[in-house]
Amino acid sequence: MSVVVETKRVTVPEIIAHKNAKPVVCLTCYHAHTARLLDQHVDLMLVGDSVGMVMHGMETTLGVTLDMMILHGQAVMRGSKHALVTVDMPFGSYEESPQVAFRNAARVIQETGCQAVKLEGGSRMAETVHYLTERGIPVMGHIGLTPQRIQIFGGFKTQGRTEAEWPAIEADAKAVAEAGAFSVVLEGMAEPLAAKITHQIAIPTIGIGASAQCDGQILVMEDMLGLNPNPPKFVRQYASLGADIEAAVKAYATDVRARTFPGKENVYSMKRIA
Ligand code: KIV
């Protein structure tokens, strides 16, 4: 007799319902084992294009491809059952036209089984956000410091430091919300502006380096776990896995060199092989 285990993931309407109710807990995730560990504790996992920098050692996110996003999206879906999984649309896969964006986003949804995609850009991407959501693809927006425009910004620079910059960024937030996005990431944004936008729009704002005034928070998981030797200044470290891994590898290397494996043999026993 087979047992059917029903699993239910967090849905897009459930994320929207967090607005003015409870904070949305989000983290990035790129692989199956960590997806399993995060799954019951977060509302949303983002397979971010930061995967290029974190897991592939790239200098920026610009070299990340759609195939890379699909591969990591599949891994995260296999490792999780509960959280809503959103996959980033990489640079070059959606900006050209709403039609190109739809074709590529549909591939991401079909090949990974994830529930939503994220794309960067405010007013200039509103038509695309509308086009995708009208056709059944939930979209998370991303405004403020958008890393795919790093060459235009000239670096990872906080947005909205002066009030003169605010109206354009506020217009971006309103444009993606009105176009149908179910939430919007506010990255690298001055606190009073993030607070203002959070009050102005009807969908949850998810902050990263944008203060506690947002409706939810997202961090790159490796940054908060202490795996990044140079994490952004705003990141609180919740673990020191980098140091733990180094210490473990050092102990293992010592055991191998001494040919000692205290308590374990590190080889298949003869019984198991026989
Ligand atoms: O790619 C990513 O990890 C992101 C988050 C920083 C929001 O877009």
mmCIF file of C-alpha atoms and ligand atoms in Angstrom:
data_model
loop_
_atom_site.group_PDB
_atom_site.id
_atom_site.type_symbol
_atom_site.label_atom_id
_atom_site.label_comp_id
_atom_site.label_asym_id
_atom_site.label_seq_id
_atom_site.Cartn_x
_atom_site.Cartn_y
_atom_site.Cartn_z
ATOM 1 C CA MET A 1 0.000 0.000 0.000
ATOM 2 C CA SER A 2 1.416 3.382 -0.870
ATOM 3 C CA VAL A 3 1.042 6.353 1.442
ATOM 4 C CA VAL A 4 0.344 9.684 -0.194
ATOM 5 C CA VAL A 5 1.883 12.574 1.738
ATOM 6 C CA GLU A 6 0.089 15.816 1.012
ATOM 7 C CA THR A 7 2.382 18.822 0.948
ATOM 8 C CA LYS A 8 1.182 22.349 0.611
ATOM 9 C CA ARG A 9 3.429 25.222 -0.241
ATOM 10 C CA VAL A 10 2.951 28.809 0.814
ATOM 11 C CA THR A 11 0.980 30.539 -1.943
ATOM 12 C CA VAL A 12 1.252 33.930 -3.597
ATOM 13 C CA PRO A 13 -2.004 35.201 -1.987
ATOM 14 C CA GLU A 14 -0.663 34.079 1.404
ATOM 15 C CA ILE A 15 2.461 36.207 0.893
ATOM 16 C CA ILE A 16 0.313 39.213 -0.082
ATOM 17 C CA ALA A 17 -1.797 38.662 3.061
ATOM 18 C CA HIS A 18 1.293 39.358 5.197
ATOM 19 C CA LYS A 19 0.916 43.062 4.351
ATOM 20 C CA ASN A 20 0.124 44.984 7.557
ATOM 21 C CA ALA A 21 -0.162 41.653 9.389
ATOM 22 C CA LYS A 22 3.128 39.801 9.945
ATOM 23 C CA PRO A 23 6.659 40.077 8.551
ATOM 24 C CA VAL A 24 7.598 37.994 5.511
ATOM 25 C CA VAL A 25 10.682 35.862 6.204
ATOM 26 C CA CYS A 26 12.794 35.264 3.104
ATOM 27 C CA LEU A 27 16.269 33.925 2.356
ATOM 28 C CA THR A 28 18.144 33.113 -0.789
ATOM 29 C CA CYS A 29 18.821 29.460 -1.484
ATOM 30 C CA TYR A 30 20.620 27.709 -4.314
ATOM 31 C CA HIS A 31 20.857 24.042 -3.449
ATOM 32 C CA ALA A 32 18.888 21.057 -2.213
ATOM 33 C CA HIS A 33 20.430 20.393 1.227
ATOM 34 C CA THR A 34 20.095 23.996 2.369
ATOM 35 C CA ALA A 35 16.574 24.180 0.898
ATOM 36 C CA ARG A 36 15.601 21.292 3.194
ATOM 37 C CA LEU A 37 17.084 23.109 6.231
ATOM 38 C CA LEU A 38 15.397 26.439 5.483
ATOM 39 C CA ASP A 39 12.073 25.107 4.300
ATOM 40 C CA GLN A 40 10.013 25.099 7.528
ATOM 41 C CA HIS A 41 11.425 28.388 8.800
ATOM 42 C CA VAL A 42 10.960 30.799 5.927
ATOM 43 C CA ASP A 43 7.935 31.906 3.942
ATOM 44 C CA LEU A 44 9.812 32.401 0.692
ATOM 45 C CA MET A 45 13.062 31.102 -0.756
ATOM 46 C CA LEU A 46 14.637 33.091 -3.555
ATOM 47 C CA VAL A 47 16.897 31.361 -6.025
ATOM 48 C CA GLY A 48 18.667 34.655 -6.617
ATOM 49 C CA ASP A 49 21.012 35.425 -9.465
ATOM 50 C CA SER A 50 23.477 36.202 -6.659
ATOM 51 C CA VAL A 51 24.150 32.471 -7.168
ATOM 52 C CA GLY A 52 26.666 33.595 -9.793
ATOM 53 C CA MET A 53 28.752 35.453 -7.221
ATOM 54 C CA VAL A 54 28.149 33.175 -4.229
ATOM 55 C CA MET A 55 28.440 29.728 -5.805
ATOM 56 C CA HIS A 56 30.301 30.383 -9.039
ATOM 57 C CA GLY A 57 32.767 33.074 -7.952
ATOM 58 C CA MET A 58 31.628 35.667 -10.503
ATOM 59 C CA GLU A 59 32.355 39.356 -9.845
ATOM 60 C CA THR A 60 28.814 40.466 -10.708
ATOM 61 C CA THR A 61 25.483 38.818 -11.538
ATOM 62 C CA LEU A 62 25.718 39.793 -15.208
ATOM 63 C CA GLY A 63 27.215 36.489 -16.384
ATOM 64 C CA VAL A 64 24.439 34.333 -14.923
ATOM 65 C CA THR A 65 22.420 32.426 -17.537
ATOM 66 C CA LEU A 66 18.860 31.146 -17.683
ATOM 67 C CA ASP A 67 20.167 27.564 -17.676
ATOM 68 C CA MET A 68 22.054 28.227 -14.417
ATOM 69 C CA MET A 69 18.913 29.630 -12.808
ATOM 70 C CA ILE A 70 16.889 26.618 -13.943
ATOM 71 C CA LEU A 71 19.472 24.147 -12.630
ATOM 72 C CA HIS A 72 19.579 25.771 -9.181
ATOM 73 C CA GLY A 73 15.800 26.272 -9.180
ATOM 74 C CA GLN A 74 15.325 22.536 -9.749
ATOM 75 C CA ALA A 75 17.671 21.719 -6.861
ATOM 76 C CA VAL A 76 15.825 24.038 -4.456
ATOM 77 C CA MET A 77 12.440 22.647 -5.498
ATOM 78 C CA ARG A 78 13.678 19.080 -4.932
ATOM 79 C CA GLY A 79 14.927 20.002 -1.450
ATOM 80 C CA SER A 80 11.780 21.801 -0.265
ATOM 81 C CA LYS A 81 8.069 21.187 0.254
ATOM 82 C CA HIS A 82 6.727 24.195 2.119
ATOM 83 C CA ALA A 83 8.192 27.583 1.251
ATOM 84 C CA LEU A 84 7.195 29.530 -1.839
ATOM 85 C CA VAL A 85 10.092 29.316 -4.288
ATOM 86 C CA THR A 86 10.827 32.293 -6.529
ATOM 87 C CA VAL A 87 13.530 32.141 -9.204
ATOM 88 C CA ASP A 88 15.365 35.215 -10.488
ATOM 89 C CA MET A 89 15.251 36.111 -14.170
ATOM 90 C CA PRO A 90 18.914 36.713 -15.088
ATOM 91 C CA PHE A 91 20.279 39.682 -17.025
ATOM 92 C CA GLY A 92 19.343 39.514 -20.710
ATOM 93 C CA SER A 93 16.433 37.108 -20.285
ATOM 94 C CA TYR A 94 13.539 39.575 -19.913
ATOM 95 C CA GLU A 95 14.440 43.197 -20.734
ATOM 96 C CA GLU A 96 14.008 42.996 -24.528
ATOM 97 C CA SER A 97 10.233 42.668 -24.616
ATOM 98 C CA PRO A 98 7.302 41.305 -22.601
ATOM 99 C CA GLN A 99 7.073 38.437 -25.095
ATOM 100 C CA VAL A 100 10.707 37.367 -24.623
ATOM 101 C CA ALA A 101 10.236 37.706 -20.854
ATOM 102 C CA PHE A 102 7.144 35.488 -20.991
ATOM 103 C CA ARG A 103 8.866 32.772 -23.025
ATOM 104 C CA ASN A 104 11.840 32.656 -20.644
ATOM 105 C CA ALA A 105 9.756 32.944 -17.466
ATOM 106 C CA ALA A 106 7.481 30.146 -18.706
ATOM 107 C CA ARG A 107 10.589 27.979 -19.183
ATOM 108 C CA VAL A 108 11.661 28.694 -15.608
ATOM 109 C CA ILE A 109 8.206 27.804 -14.258
ATOM 110 C CA GLN A 110 7.838 24.677 -16.409
ATOM 111 C CA GLU A 111 11.350 23.289 -15.914
ATOM 112 C CA THR A 112 11.719 24.010 -12.187
ATOM 113 C CA GLY A 113 8.141 23.835 -10.890
ATOM 114 C CA CYS A 114 8.749 27.063 -8.908
ATOM 115 C CA GLN A 115 5.793 29.332 -8.206
ATOM 116 C CA ALA A 116 7.093 32.757 -9.193
ATOM 117 C CA VAL A 117 9.868 34.710 -10.866
ATOM 118 C CA LYS A 118 11.624 37.912 -9.836
ATOM 119 C CA LEU A 119 12.853 40.600 -12.175
ATOM 120 C CA GLU A 120 14.690 43.861 -11.626
ATOM 121 C CA GLY A 121 13.365 47.282 -12.609
ATOM 122 C CA GLY A 122 10.535 49.674 -11.764
ATOM 123 C CA SER A 123 8.533 51.846 -14.167
ATOM 124 C CA ARG A 124 10.476 50.640 -17.206
ATOM 125 C CA MET A 125 9.533 46.997 -16.461
ATOM 126 C CA ALA A 126 5.899 47.625 -15.466
ATOM 127 C CA GLU A 127 4.520 46.576 -18.858
ATOM 128 C CA THR A 128 6.418 43.289 -18.599
ATOM 129 C CA VAL A 129 5.256 42.654 -15.028
ATOM 130 C CA HIS A 130 1.662 43.196 -16.219
ATOM 131 C CA TYR A 131 2.144 40.955 -19.261
ATOM 132 C CA LEU A 132 3.478 38.069 -17.160
ATOM 133 C CA THR A 133 0.950 38.303 -14.326
ATOM 134 C CA GLU A 134 -1.943 38.531 -16.827
ATOM 135 C CA ARG A 135 -0.674 35.258 -18.295
ATOM 136 C CA GLY A 136 -0.432 33.413 -14.996
ATOM 137 C CA ILE A 137 3.161 34.035 -13.945
ATOM 138 C CA PRO A 138 3.455 35.633 -10.486
ATOM 139 C CA VAL A 139 6.177 38.292 -10.386
ATOM 140 C CA MET A 140 8.218 39.676 -7.520
ATOM 141 C CA GLY A 141 9.616 43.134 -8.330
ATOM 142 C CA HIS A 142 13.044 44.453 -7.340
ATOM 143 C CA ILE A 143 13.859 48.164 -7.161
ATOM 144 C CA GLY A 144 16.424 50.500 -5.588
ATOM 145 C CA LEU A 145 19.908 49.054 -5.916
ATOM 146 C CA THR A 146 19.371 46.589 -8.740
ATOM 147 C CA PRO A 147 22.649 44.650 -9.189
ATOM 148 C CA GLN A 148 22.050 43.971 -12.900
ATOM 149 C CA ARG A 149 22.468 47.752 -13.462
ATOM 150 C CA ILE A 150 25.739 47.871 -11.566
ATOM 151 C CA GLN A 151 27.535 49.392 -14.566
ATOM 152 C CA ILE A 152 25.035 52.268 -14.682
ATOM 153 C CA PHE A 153 25.227 52.900 -10.904
ATOM 154 C CA GLY A 154 29.045 52.606 -10.933
ATOM 155 C CA GLY A 155 29.035 50.217 -7.943
ATOM 156 C CA PHE A 156 26.830 48.796 -5.192
ATOM 157 C CA LYS A 157 25.547 52.176 -3.977
ATOM 158 C CA THR A 158 22.657 52.927 -1.608
ATOM 159 C CA GLN A 159 19.756 54.492 -3.464
ATOM 160 C CA GLY A 160 17.629 57.413 -2.245
ATOM 161 C CA ARG A 161 20.245 59.069 -0.057
ATOM 162 C CA THR A 162 18.936 62.508 -1.063
ATOM 163 C CA GLU A 163 15.251 63.422 -1.165
ATOM 164 C CA ALA A 164 15.670 64.560 -4.761
ATOM 165 C CA GLU A 165 16.050 60.886 -5.742
ATOM 166 C CA TRP A 166 12.883 59.760 -3.970
ATOM 167 C CA PRO A 167 10.109 60.580 -6.472
ATOM 168 C CA ALA A 168 11.584 58.344 -9.209
ATOM 169 C CA ILE A 169 12.044 55.431 -6.799
ATOM 170 C CA GLU A 170 8.556 55.900 -5.350
ATOM 171 C CA ALA A 171 7.177 55.896 -8.901
ATOM 172 C CA ASP A 172 9.045 52.612 -9.545
ATOM 173 C CA ALA A 173 7.427 50.996 -6.499
ATOM 174 C CA LYS A 174 3.933 52.156 -7.473
ATOM 175 C CA ALA A 175 4.446 51.048 -11.084
ATOM 176 C CA VAL A 176 5.383 47.444 -10.229
ATOM 177 C CA ALA A 177 2.664 47.193 -7.563
ATOM 178 C CA GLU A 178 -0.002 48.503 -9.941
ATOM 179 C CA ALA A 179 1.287 46.224 -12.714
ATOM 180 C CA GLY A 180 0.429 43.206 -10.556
ATOM 181 C CA ALA A 181 3.633 42.202 -8.738
ATOM 182 C CA PHE A 182 2.846 40.226 -5.557
ATOM 183 C CA SER A 183 5.756 41.734 -3.602
ATOM 184 C CA VAL A 184 8.762 43.925 -4.251
ATOM 185 C CA VAL A 185 12.346 43.759 -3.048
ATOM 186 C CA LEU A 186 13.733 47.121 -1.888
ATOM 187 C CA GLU A 187 17.502 46.775 -2.034
ATOM 188 C CA GLY A 188 20.135 49.191 -0.698
ATOM 189 C CA MET A 189 17.680 51.963 0.103
ATOM 190 C CA ALA A 190 17.693 54.775 2.663
ATOM 191 C CA GLU A 191 15.409 53.996 5.629
ATOM 192 C CA PRO A 192 12.955 56.937 5.355
ATOM 193 C CA LEU A 193 12.365 56.171 1.684
ATOM 194 C CA ALA A 194 11.832 52.449 2.364
ATOM 195 C CA ALA A 195 9.344 53.375 5.106
ATOM 196 C CA LYS A 196 7.501 55.789 2.818
ATOM 197 C CA ILE A 197 7.210 53.245 0.002
ATOM 198 C CA THR A 198 6.078 50.530 2.438
ATOM 199 C CA HIS A 199 3.166 52.771 3.478
ATOM 200 C CA GLN A 200 2.352 53.799 -0.074
ATOM 201 C CA ILE A 201 1.890 50.445 -1.793
ATOM 202 C CA ALA A 202 -0.527 47.568 -1.195
ATOM 203 C CA ILE A 203 1.960 44.696 -1.637
ATOM 204 C CA PRO A 204 4.661 43.568 0.811
ATOM 205 C CA THR A 205 8.032 45.282 0.544
ATOM 206 C CA ILE A 206 10.940 42.927 1.191
ATOM 207 C CA GLY A 207 14.036 44.747 2.381
ATOM 208 C CA ILE A 208 17.703 43.948 1.942
ATOM 209 C CA GLY A 209 19.876 46.727 3.305
ATOM 210 C CA ALA A 210 16.714 48.840 3.366
ATOM 211 C CA SER A 211 16.005 48.928 7.138
ATOM 212 C CA ALA A 212 13.489 47.181 9.382
ATOM 213 C CA GLN A 213 10.716 49.437 8.052
ATOM 214 C CA CYS A 214 9.880 46.974 5.251
ATOM 215 C CA ASP A 215 7.123 44.336 5.414
ATOM 216 C CA GLY A 216 9.699 41.534 5.275
ATOM 217 C CA GLN A 217 13.412 40.880 4.987
ATOM 218 C CA ILE A 218 15.654 38.881 2.708
ATOM 219 C CA LEU A 219 19.356 38.136 3.064
ATOM 220 C CA VAL A 220 21.788 36.114 1.033
ATOM 221 C CA MET A 221 21.937 32.984 3.201
ATOM 222 C CA GLU A 222 25.715 32.573 2.922
ATOM 223 C CA ASP A 223 26.184 36.162 4.174
ATOM 224 C CA MET A 224 24.201 35.617 7.388
ATOM 225 C CA LEU A 225 25.815 32.220 8.002
ATOM 226 C CA GLY A 226 29.353 33.605 7.944
ATOM 227 C CA LEU A 227 30.456 31.953 4.708
ATOM 228 C CA ASN A 228 31.229 35.224 2.937
ATOM 229 C CA PRO A 229 34.566 36.688 4.106
ATOM 230 C CA ASN A 230 33.378 40.164 3.005
ATOM 231 C CA PRO A 231 29.650 40.396 3.727
ATOM 232 C CA PRO A 232 27.785 43.681 3.212
ATOM 233 C CA LYS A 233 27.958 45.917 6.310
ATOM 234 C CA PHE A 234 24.235 45.698 7.093
ATOM 235 C CA VAL A 235 24.223 41.889 7.450
ATOM 236 C CA ARG A 236 23.893 40.440 10.952
ATOM 237 C CA GLN A 237 25.890 37.194 11.267
ATOM 238 C CA TYR A 238 23.824 34.373 12.766
ATOM 239 C CA ALA A 239 26.551 31.706 12.496
ATOM 240 C CA SER A 240 30.253 31.330 11.714
ATOM 241 C CA LEU A 241 30.091 28.459 9.253
ATOM 242 C CA GLY A 242 33.178 29.653 7.373
ATOM 243 C CA ALA A 243 35.325 29.208 10.495
ATOM 244 C CA ASP A 244 33.528 25.933 11.364
ATOM 245 C CA ILE A 245 34.178 24.470 7.908
ATOM 246 C CA GLU A 246 37.830 25.452 7.978
ATOM 247 C CA ALA A 247 38.291 23.900 11.442
ATOM 248 C CA ALA A 248 36.548 20.691 10.340
ATOM 249 C CA VAL A 249 38.623 20.399 7.174
ATOM 250 C CA LYS A 250 41.802 21.008 9.165
ATOM 251 C CA ALA A 251 40.851 18.221 11.626
ATOM 252 C CA TYR A 252 40.037 15.864 8.740
ATOM 253 C CA ALA A 253 43.349 16.618 7.018
ATOM 254 C CA THR A 254 45.172 15.891 10.290
ATOM 255 C CA ASP A 255 43.346 12.527 10.600
ATOM 256 C CA VAL A 256 44.107 11.529 7.016
ATOM 257 C CA ARG A 257 47.776 12.439 7.318
ATOM 258 C CA ALA A 258 48.062 10.504 10.595
ATOM 259 C CA ARG A 259 45.972 7.648 9.154
ATOM 260 C CA THR A 260 43.676 7.840 12.199
ATOM 261 C CA PHE A 261 39.915 8.085 12.138
ATOM 262 C CA PRO A 262 38.922 8.134 15.834
ATOM 263 C CA GLY A 263 35.747 6.096 16.369
ATOM 264 C CA LYS A 264 35.197 5.614 12.654
ATOM 265 C CA GLU A 265 37.099 3.856 9.941
ATOM 266 C CA ASN A 266 36.090 5.993 6.956
ATOM 267 C CA VAL A 267 36.073 2.805 4.877
ATOM 268 C CA TYR A 268 33.298 0.411 4.011
ATOM 269 C CA SER A 269 33.431 -2.476 6.474
ATOM 270 C CA MET A 270 34.178 -5.933 5.060
ATOM 271 C CA LYS A 271 30.741 -7.047 6.308
ATOM 272 C CA ARG A 272 28.973 -4.399 4.234
ATOM 273 C CA ILE A 273 30.931 -5.248 1.116
ATOM 274 C CA ALA A 274 30.453 -9.020 1.512
HETATM 275 O O1 KIV B 1 19.985 37.667 -6.313
HETATM 276 C C1 KIV B 1 19.663 37.865 -5.138
HETATM 277 O O2 KIV B 1 20.114 37.191 -4.198
HETATM 278 C C2 KIV B 1 18.715 38.937 -4.870
HETATM 279 C C3 KIV B 1 18.516 39.319 -3.439
HETATM 280 C C4 KIV B 1 19.666 40.090 -2.989
HETATM 281 C C5 KIV B 1 17.236 40.041 -3.233
HETATM 282 O O3 KIV B 1 18.169 39.488 -5.759
#
